[in-house]
Short mmCIF file of C-alpha atoms and ligand atoms in Angstrom, two decimals:
data_model
loop_
_atom_site.label_atom_id
_atom_site.label_comp_id
_atom_site.label_asym_id
_atom_site.label_seq_id
_atom_site.Cartn_x
_atom_site.Cartn_y
_atom_site.Cartn_z
CA MET F 1 20.72 4.23 -22.41
CA LEU F 2 20.23 6.93 -19.86
CA LEU F 3 22.80 8.10 -17.33
CA VAL F 4 21.66 9.47 -14.08
CA ARG F 5 24.63 11.38 -12.54
CA ASN F 6 25.50 13.80 -9.97
CA LEU F 7 23.70 11.89 -7.08
CA SER F 8 24.92 12.36 -3.49
CA GLN F 9 23.76 8.88 -2.68
CA ILE F 10 21.95 5.82 -3.99
CA ALA F 11 20.33 3.92 -1.03
CA THR F 12 18.34 0.81 -1.36
CA PRO F 13 17.38 -2.51 0.17
CA ALA F 14 18.62 -5.44 -2.12
CA GLY F 15 17.39 -8.65 -3.49
CA ARG F 16 14.30 -10.24 -5.00
CA GLY F 17 12.77 -11.58 -1.85
CA PRO F 18 11.44 -10.44 1.51
CA VAL F 19 13.73 -9.06 4.00
CA ARG F 20 13.25 -10.04 7.72
CA GLY F 21 14.89 -9.23 11.07
CA ALA F 22 18.24 -7.44 11.24
CA ALA F 23 18.55 -7.81 7.50
CA MET F 24 15.97 -4.91 7.30
CA ARG F 25 18.48 -2.59 8.53
CA SER F 26 21.15 -3.30 5.95
CA LEU F 27 20.70 -1.01 2.86
CA THR F 28 23.02 -1.10 -0.07
CA ILE F 29 24.65 2.43 -0.20
CA HIS F 30 26.56 4.04 -3.17
CA ASP F 31 27.78 7.45 -2.17
CA ARG F 32 28.12 9.63 -5.26
CA GLY F 33 26.93 6.77 -7.52
CA VAL F 34 25.24 6.87 -10.90
CA LEU F 35 22.54 4.89 -12.37
CA VAL F 36 22.25 3.52 -15.93
CA ILE F 37 18.99 2.66 -17.19
CA ASP F 38 18.22 0.74 -20.58
CA GLY F 39 14.67 1.33 -21.73
CA ASP F 40 12.41 0.32 -18.48
CA ARG F 41 15.28 -1.58 -16.55
CA PHE F 42 18.16 -0.58 -14.36
CA MET F 43 21.57 -1.73 -16.00
CA TYR F 44 23.77 -0.60 -13.37
CA ALA F 45 23.92 1.17 -10.02
CA GLY F 46 27.13 2.06 -8.41
CA ALA F 47 30.40 4.15 -8.79
CA GLU F 48 30.74 6.00 -12.09
CA SER F 49 34.26 4.82 -12.47
CA ALA F 50 33.16 1.15 -12.33
CA VAL F 51 30.47 1.27 -15.22
CA PRO F 52 31.53 -1.47 -17.47
CA PRO F 53 32.91 -0.20 -20.88
CA GLU F 54 30.15 -2.06 -22.93
CA ILE F 55 27.40 -0.21 -20.96
CA ARG F 56 29.35 3.11 -21.18
CA ALA F 57 29.58 2.86 -24.82
CA LYS F 58 25.71 2.90 -25.10
CA ILE F 59 24.91 5.76 -23.00
CA ASP F 60 23.28 8.44 -25.22
CA CYS F 61 21.38 10.32 -22.67
CA ASP F 62 22.19 12.19 -19.43
CA PHE F 63 20.03 13.29 -16.56
CA ASP F 64 21.62 15.68 -13.81
CA GLY F 65 20.63 14.51 -10.50
CA ARG F 66 21.60 17.93 -8.80
CA GLY F 67 23.01 16.28 -5.83
CA ALA F 68 19.76 14.31 -4.97
CA THR F 69 19.67 11.03 -3.21
CA ALA F 70 18.06 8.05 -5.17
CA ILE F 71 15.85 5.57 -3.45
CA PRO F 72 13.33 3.02 -5.08
CA GLY F 73 9.85 4.13 -5.59
CA PHE F 74 7.63 3.45 -2.81
CA VAL F 75 5.35 0.42 -3.00
CA ASP F 76 2.03 1.22 -1.35
CA SER F 77 0.48 -2.18 -0.92
CA HIS F 78 -2.67 -1.19 0.78
CA THR F 79 -5.04 1.49 -0.39
CA HIS F 80 -8.86 2.03 -0.86
CA ILE F 81 -8.45 4.56 -3.61
CA PRO F 82 -11.34 3.94 -5.77
CA PHE F 83 -13.80 5.83 -3.71
CA ALA F 84 -16.24 8.82 -4.21
CA GLY F 85 -17.12 11.67 -1.79
CA PHE F 86 -15.21 12.75 1.27
CA ARG F 87 -15.96 12.32 4.98
CA GLU F 88 -14.66 15.57 6.29
CA SER F 89 -17.64 16.21 8.54
CA GLU F 90 -17.26 12.82 10.19
CA PHE F 91 -13.74 13.69 10.63
CA ASN F 92 -14.72 16.82 12.31
CA ARG F 93 -17.06 14.82 14.58
CA ARG F 94 -14.06 12.70 15.52
CA LEU F 95 -12.44 15.82 16.53
CA GLN F 96 -15.08 16.60 18.98
CA GLY F 97 -14.75 13.20 20.66
CA GLU F 98 -16.92 10.86 18.71
CA THR F 99 -15.22 7.49 17.97
CA TYR F 100 -14.83 5.88 14.54
CA ALA F 101 -16.99 3.09 15.72
CA GLN F 102 -19.78 5.27 17.07
CA ILE F 103 -19.91 7.16 13.78
CA ALA F 104 -20.21 3.94 11.92
CA GLU F 105 -22.97 2.79 13.99
CA SER F 106 -24.89 5.85 13.42
CA GLY F 107 -24.86 5.34 9.57
CA GLY F 108 -21.62 7.04 8.74
CA GLY F 109 -18.39 5.37 8.20
CA ILE F 110 -17.80 2.94 5.28
CA ASN F 111 -21.49 2.93 4.25
CA ALA F 112 -21.29 6.72 3.72
CA THR F 113 -18.69 6.10 1.14
CA VAL F 114 -20.73 3.12 -0.27
CA PHE F 115 -23.62 5.41 -1.00
CA ALA F 116 -21.45 8.00 -2.65
CA THR F 117 -19.51 5.33 -4.70
CA ARG F 118 -22.65 3.61 -5.77
CA ARG F 119 -23.93 6.84 -7.30
CA ALA F 120 -20.66 7.72 -9.07
CA THR F 121 -20.10 6.63 -12.60
CA GLN F 122 -17.15 4.46 -13.65
CA GLN F 123 -15.78 7.40 -15.51
CA GLU F 124 -16.01 9.69 -12.43
CA LEU F 125 -14.28 6.93 -10.49
CA VAL F 126 -11.37 6.84 -13.06
CA GLU F 127 -10.95 10.53 -12.67
CA HIS F 128 -10.84 10.14 -8.87
CA ILE F 129 -8.28 7.56 -9.02
CA LEU F 130 -6.19 9.56 -11.55
CA THR F 131 -6.14 12.58 -9.22
CA ARG F 132 -5.15 10.39 -6.23
CA THR F 133 -2.37 8.55 -8.18
CA ARG F 134 -0.94 11.78 -9.48
CA THR F 135 -0.64 13.10 -5.85
CA MET F 136 0.86 9.46 -4.85
CA ALA F 137 3.43 10.00 -7.66
CA ARG F 138 4.40 13.42 -6.63
CA TYR F 139 5.04 11.99 -3.19
CA GLY F 140 7.21 9.26 -4.52
CA THR F 141 4.81 6.27 -4.94
CA THR F 142 5.39 4.16 -8.15
CA THR F 143 3.25 1.05 -7.41
CA ALA F 144 0.05 1.02 -5.55
CA GLU F 145 -2.49 -1.75 -4.69
CA ALA F 146 -6.19 -0.46 -5.01
CA LYS F 147 -9.02 -2.26 -3.35
CA SER F 148 -12.80 -2.30 -4.23
CA GLY F 149 -15.04 -2.58 -1.17
CA TYR F 150 -17.12 0.60 -1.47
CA GLY F 151 -19.62 -0.88 -3.88
CA LEU F 152 -20.89 -4.09 -1.94
CA ASP F 153 -23.02 -5.29 -4.70
CA LEU F 154 -22.11 -6.96 -7.88
CA ALA F 155 -22.44 -4.11 -10.30
CA SER F 156 -20.69 -1.60 -8.03
CA GLU F 157 -17.82 -3.70 -7.04
CA LEU F 158 -17.26 -4.40 -10.88
CA LYS F 159 -17.41 -0.73 -11.41
CA GLN F 160 -14.77 0.08 -9.06
CA LEU F 161 -12.51 -2.73 -10.26
CA ARG F 162 -12.99 -1.62 -14.04
CA ALA F 163 -12.22 1.88 -12.99
CA VAL F 164 -8.92 0.74 -11.40
CA ARG F 165 -8.06 -1.16 -14.67
CA GLU F 166 -9.05 1.85 -16.75
CA ALA F 167 -7.18 4.38 -14.61
CA GLY F 168 -4.09 2.10 -14.37
CA ALA F 169 -3.67 2.17 -18.08
CA GLN F 170 -3.05 5.98 -17.92
CA SER F 171 -1.90 6.50 -14.37
CA PRO F 172 1.81 7.56 -13.41
CA VAL F 173 1.32 4.79 -10.67
CA ARG F 174 1.39 1.02 -11.53
CA LEU F 175 -1.87 -0.25 -10.14
CA VAL F 176 -2.59 -3.77 -8.62
CA ALA F 177 -6.25 -4.51 -8.02
CA THR F 178 -7.75 -6.32 -4.93
CA CYS F 179 -11.46 -7.32 -4.64
CA LEU F 180 -12.57 -6.49 -1.09
CA ALA F 181 -16.37 -7.25 -1.49
CA ALA F 182 -16.01 -8.38 2.02
CA HIS F 183 -15.45 -4.87 3.41
CA GLU F 184 -18.48 -4.33 5.11
CA PHE F 185 -22.17 -5.60 4.87
CA PRO F 186 -24.15 -3.44 2.52
CA PRO F 187 -27.10 -1.46 4.06
CA GLU F 188 -29.62 -3.94 2.35
CA SER F 189 -28.00 -6.98 3.99
CA ARG F 190 -27.74 -5.72 7.71
CA GLY F 191 -31.07 -6.58 9.02
CA SER F 192 -30.27 -10.13 10.28
CA ASP F 193 -27.68 -12.86 10.56
CA ALA F 194 -29.46 -14.57 7.71
CA ALA F 195 -29.32 -11.52 5.53
CA ARG F 196 -25.59 -11.03 6.43
CA GLN F 197 -24.89 -14.72 5.47
CA GLY F 198 -26.89 -14.10 2.32
CA TYR F 199 -24.43 -11.23 1.40
CA VAL F 200 -21.42 -13.77 1.90
CA SER F 201 -23.20 -16.25 -0.52
CA THR F 202 -23.66 -13.31 -3.02
CA ILE F 203 -19.81 -12.58 -2.88
CA LEU F 204 -18.99 -16.42 -3.21
CA SER F 205 -21.46 -17.19 -5.91
CA GLU F 206 -21.73 -13.94 -7.96
CA ILE F 207 -19.10 -11.18 -7.32
CA LEU F 208 -15.80 -13.21 -7.09
CA PRO F 209 -16.63 -15.43 -10.03
CA ALA F 210 -17.55 -12.30 -12.13
CA VAL F 211 -14.32 -10.66 -10.97
CA ALA F 212 -12.24 -13.73 -11.91
CA ALA F 213 -13.96 -14.16 -15.27
CA ASP F 214 -12.78 -10.72 -16.34
CA LYS F 215 -9.52 -10.82 -14.53
CA LEU F 216 -10.22 -7.67 -12.73
CA ALA F 217 -8.27 -8.51 -9.45
CA VAL F 218 -5.01 -10.21 -8.55
CA PHE F 219 -6.03 -10.40 -4.84
CA CYS F 220 -9.05 -10.84 -2.61
CA ASP F 221 -9.39 -9.41 0.83
CA ALA F 222 -11.84 -9.30 3.83
CA PHE F 223 -12.38 -7.29 6.88
CA VAL F 224 -12.54 -9.82 9.74
CA GLU F 225 -13.54 -7.76 12.75
CA ARG F 226 -16.00 -7.86 15.72
CA GLY F 227 -19.38 -6.72 14.29
CA VAL F 228 -18.12 -7.16 10.64
CA PHE F 229 -17.01 -10.52 8.97
CA THR F 230 -16.57 -13.36 11.42
CA ARG F 231 -13.43 -15.48 11.00
CA GLY F 232 -15.58 -18.09 9.31
CA GLN F 233 -16.95 -15.89 6.83
CA GLY F 234 -13.68 -14.30 6.07
CA GLU F 235 -12.11 -17.64 5.61
CA ALA F 236 -15.08 -18.73 3.30
CA VAL F 237 -14.49 -15.62 1.21
CA LEU F 238 -10.63 -16.00 0.97
CA ARG F 239 -10.94 -19.70 -0.02
CA GLY F 240 -13.52 -18.92 -2.67
CA GLY F 241 -11.18 -16.16 -4.03
CA THR F 242 -8.30 -18.48 -3.99
CA ALA F 243 -10.24 -21.28 -5.82
CA LEU F 244 -10.84 -18.65 -8.52
CA GLY F 245 -7.20 -17.72 -8.85
CA MET F 246 -6.98 -14.68 -6.70
CA MET F 247 -4.42 -14.60 -3.85
CA PRO F 248 -5.60 -13.70 -0.35
CA ARG F 249 -4.87 -10.69 1.92
CA LEU F 250 -6.86 -10.01 5.11
CA HIS F 251 -7.59 -6.77 7.26
CA ALA F 252 -6.77 -8.33 10.60
CA ASP F 253 -6.81 -7.42 14.17
CA GLU F 254 -7.36 -3.65 13.43
CA LEU F 255 -9.83 -2.74 16.11
CA THR F 256 -9.91 -5.89 18.37
CA ASP F 257 -7.94 -9.21 18.54
CA THR F 258 -9.84 -11.70 16.39
CA ASP F 259 -6.62 -13.78 15.85
CA GLY F 260 -6.88 -12.71 12.27
CA ALA F 261 -3.13 -12.71 11.85
CA SER F 262 -3.20 -16.52 12.55
CA LEU F 263 -6.02 -16.98 9.98
CA ALA F 264 -4.01 -15.01 7.37
CA ALA F 265 -0.91 -17.15 8.07
CA SER F 266 -2.86 -20.53 7.97
CA LEU F 267 -4.38 -19.42 4.61
CA GLY F 268 -0.96 -18.59 3.22
CA ALA F 269 -2.31 -14.96 2.61
CA ALA F 270 0.07 -12.50 0.91
CA SER F 271 -0.27 -10.12 3.80
CA ALA F 272 -2.18 -9.47 7.18
CA ASP F 273 -2.88 -5.83 7.41
CA HIS F 274 -3.27 -3.22 10.26
CA LEU F 275 -2.52 -5.51 13.27
CA MET F 276 -2.89 -2.83 15.93
CA PHE F 277 -4.36 -5.63 18.26
CA ILE F 278 -2.35 -8.59 17.18
CA SER F 279 -1.59 -10.94 20.01
CA ASP F 280 1.81 -12.69 20.71
CA ARG F 281 0.18 -15.84 19.23
CA GLY F 282 -0.63 -13.86 15.87
CA ILE F 283 3.01 -12.42 15.93
CA ALA F 284 4.46 -16.00 16.35
CA ALA F 285 2.16 -17.21 13.50
CA LEU F 286 3.32 -14.44 11.12
CA ALA F 287 7.04 -14.72 12.02
CA ALA F 288 6.76 -18.43 11.17
CA SER F 289 5.09 -17.78 7.81
CA ASP F 290 5.68 -15.90 4.38
CA THR F 291 2.57 -13.66 5.18
CA VAL F 292 3.64 -10.18 5.25
CA ALA F 293 2.65 -7.97 8.37
CA ASN F 294 1.55 -5.00 6.51
CA LEU F 295 1.37 -1.93 8.89
CA LEU F 296 -0.49 1.23 8.35
CA PRO F 297 0.56 3.79 10.90
CA ALA F 298 -1.14 6.67 9.33
CA THR F 299 -4.48 5.06 10.33
CA SER F 300 -3.48 4.98 13.92
CA PHE F 301 -2.25 8.68 13.61
CA PHE F 302 -5.57 9.91 11.68
CA LEU F 303 -7.82 8.08 14.11
CA MET F 304 -5.83 9.54 17.01
CA ALA F 305 -5.59 6.22 18.49
CA ASP F 306 -3.39 5.64 21.42
CA ARG F 307 -2.27 2.26 19.83
CA TYR F 308 0.10 1.46 16.91
CA ALA F 309 0.84 -2.01 15.65
CA PRO F 310 3.69 -3.58 17.59
CA ALA F 311 6.12 -3.03 14.81
CA ARG F 312 9.38 -3.69 16.88
CA ARG F 313 8.19 -6.91 18.14
CA LEU F 314 7.03 -8.05 14.57
CA ILE F 315 10.53 -7.20 13.02
CA ASP F 316 12.58 -8.50 15.99
CA ARG F 317 10.65 -11.87 16.07
CA GLY F 318 11.33 -12.24 12.34
CA ALA F 319 8.06 -11.32 10.61
CA ILE F 320 8.33 -9.69 7.19
CA VAL F 321 7.03 -6.10 7.74
CA SER F 322 5.83 -3.84 5.10
CA LEU F 323 4.25 -0.25 5.37
CA SER F 324 1.47 1.26 3.47
CA SER F 325 -0.95 4.28 3.45
CA ASP F 326 -4.32 2.67 3.84
CA CYS F 327 -5.50 5.75 1.71
CA ASN F 328 -9.25 5.88 2.24
CA PRO F 329 -11.67 8.73 3.08
CA GLY F 330 -12.46 7.46 6.58
CA SER F 331 -9.43 6.25 8.55
CA SER F 332 -6.47 7.63 6.51
CA MET F 333 -6.82 10.45 4.14
CA THR F 334 -3.34 10.62 2.83
CA GLU F 335 -1.54 9.50 -0.25
CA SER F 336 1.86 10.28 1.21
CA MET F 337 4.30 7.38 1.70
CA GLN F 338 6.80 9.85 3.05
CA THR F 339 4.37 10.56 5.90
CA VAL F 340 3.90 6.93 6.41
CA VAL F 341 7.65 6.23 6.64
CA GLN F 342 8.05 9.21 9.07
CA LEU F 343 5.29 7.85 11.34
CA ALA F 344 6.65 4.40 11.20
CA THR F 345 10.04 5.72 12.37
CA LEU F 346 8.97 8.29 15.03
CA GLN F 347 5.93 6.48 16.42
CA MET F 348 6.44 2.87 15.96
CA LYS F 349 10.21 3.04 16.42
CA LEU F 350 11.52 1.53 13.24
CA THR F 351 14.89 2.56 12.17
CA VAL F 352 14.91 4.68 8.86
CA GLU F 353 16.63 1.64 7.22
CA GLU F 354 13.78 -0.62 8.26
CA SER F 355 11.14 1.87 7.36
CA LEU F 356 12.61 2.17 3.84
CA THR F 357 12.90 -1.55 3.29
CA ALA F 358 9.32 -1.92 4.41
CA ALA F 359 8.02 0.82 2.21
CA THR F 360 9.68 -0.63 -0.87
CA LEU F 361 10.95 -4.12 -1.27
CA ASN F 362 8.69 -5.80 1.33
CA GLY F 363 5.76 -4.05 -0.01
CA ALA F 364 6.84 -5.33 -3.47
CA TYR F 365 7.02 -9.03 -2.06
CA SER F 366 3.52 -8.69 -0.60
CA LEU F 367 2.35 -7.77 -4.01
CA ARG F 368 4.33 -10.85 -5.38
CA MET F 369 6.47 -8.34 -7.35
CA ALA F 370 9.69 -8.40 -5.66
CA ASN F 371 11.49 -10.04 -8.72
CA GLU F 372 10.57 -6.89 -10.74
CA ILE F 373 10.40 -3.98 -8.35
CA GLY F 374 11.14 -2.74 -4.91
CA SER F 375 14.96 -2.07 -5.08
CA ILE F 376 17.45 -0.36 -7.33
CA GLU F 377 19.46 -3.17 -8.82
CA ALA F 378 20.48 -4.25 -12.35
CA GLY F 379 17.55 -6.15 -14.13
CA LYS F 380 14.75 -4.67 -12.07
CA ARG F 381 12.31 -2.20 -13.51
CA ALA F 382 13.64 1.37 -13.25
CA ASP F 383 11.20 2.74 -10.59
CA PHE F 384 13.09 5.15 -8.46
CA ILE F 385 12.66 8.76 -6.89
CA LEU F 386 15.19 11.41 -6.49
CA LEU F 387 15.03 13.07 -3.00
CA ASP F 388 16.19 16.68 -2.44
CA ALA F 389 18.37 15.39 0.37
CA PRO F 390 22.17 14.72 0.96
CA ASN F 391 21.46 11.09 2.18
CA TYR F 392 18.47 8.80 2.93
CA LEU F 393 18.27 9.84 6.55
CA HIS F 394 16.71 13.01 5.50
CA LEU F 395 13.75 11.08 4.55
CA VAL F 396 12.60 11.17 8.21
CA TYR F 397 14.92 13.72 9.60
CA HIS F 398 13.53 16.32 7.32
CA PHE F 399 9.92 15.59 8.01
CA GLY F 400 6.66 17.26 6.87
CA VAL F 401 7.66 18.54 3.59
CA ASN F 402 7.82 16.87 0.01
CA LEU F 403 11.34 15.81 -0.55
CA VAL F 404 10.77 14.31 -3.94
CA ALA F 405 12.35 16.16 -6.77
CA ALA F 406 11.77 13.56 -9.54
CA VAL F 407 9.95 10.30 -10.02
CA PHE F 408 10.69 7.54 -12.57
CA ARG F 409 8.71 4.68 -13.26
CA ASP F 410 9.78 2.03 -15.92
CA GLY F 411 12.79 4.37 -16.79
CA ARG F 412 10.39 7.26 -17.69
CA GLN F 413 9.93 10.53 -15.62
CA VAL F 414 6.40 10.43 -14.45
CA ALA F 415 6.64 13.41 -11.77
O1 LIG X 1 -8.58 -0.12 6.21
N1 LIG X 1 -10.69 -1.60 7.88
C1 LIG X 1 -11.55 -1.22 7.11
N2 LIG X 1 -11.46 -0.40 6.13
C2 LIG X 1 -10.79 0.92 6.09
C3 LIG X 1 -11.58 1.91 6.49
C4 LIG X 1 -12.50 2.35 5.46
C5 LIG X 1 -13.40 3.56 5.63
O2 LIG X 1 -13.36 4.09 6.84
O3 LIG X 1 -13.87 3.96 4.75
C6 LIG X 1 -9.49 0.64 6.76
O4 LIG X 1 -9.09 1.37 7.73
FE1 LIG X 2 -7.69 -0.78 4.84
#
């Protein structure tokens, strides 16, 4: 058994379920505590003097925390990491005043990445995912969701999801796959409403069944937005995925209010994501449901939007709130959950405690993994990070630098 000692603090949310409301602000804190790890699991977290003798007797290895603060590994429950090619010139156009929507209409946007991703081999995608997950790990992420959605045809969606599976077997970060074939209409299906409906039929009759047959995704997802998938189309895709054993998530109310949050709640979706334009009705629907409000403040920041999701109202009305990076080449080119936590606190006015709970345990709940990960407590997988900081407040207070000194996943040091 491994003893991690000489910590200035252990700070973690607690429990195996989602945390709502004021409870998001209550962390379990052990000042100068220790961790004991048996194989891939925590055995103990707390005062060194209180380590039970039967556990103490089995400690045969010791790690010097050098005064670090231990927190759970970040759970990044919304990413688009299986992509090829970058869009820095498009970013530069945005800096000159063009909007994300204008760039998409002129042939850039998601479709630019679709072209590059279709051209890439599966092996190239594996390499890209491994590069990104190494960066994620260095910044403290130990579990990440990874969406397809830059293939938009059967072969290319399968290629992306197979690359996630292959990379996941070697990556420092545990990966959870989502089929987002309904991310956008592919260029060959954009001509007419009938062509668009034809792509929805292809998703339902070919793509989702093939993904399910190879068990390539745990979740399915759709982008319901004005000019992209209608509510009816999004609902059909998520119901189709559910019938094949995938759990739904939904890109909802990102650029306009389409009442996507209510749709996600009514479908029992694991999460409703983005929510910059969520209405009061949508907030009430999420608050009354187990669908997680997954907020992505790095996207607002990177798009230089004047609007962030109404995180305060979501928490205060009792919705389960999580935080994710949305890592993708168009609207959020970052792997850093530290940055996400800092933006959530400084821009969306979450407390540091709420941000930490949202970026760990509630993200784990949205991936249906809160039993196993998301907090530091006996019995859970030993996923934790050591911050070069005297306490957890430094996570936001000491912003813009990488505070991560060491990363452990399943009890093994991965960064
Ligand atoms: O989550 N909402 C749609 N999809 C991505 C953007 C993808 C892209 O621009 O490549 C998002 O923001
Ligand atoms: Fe997204």
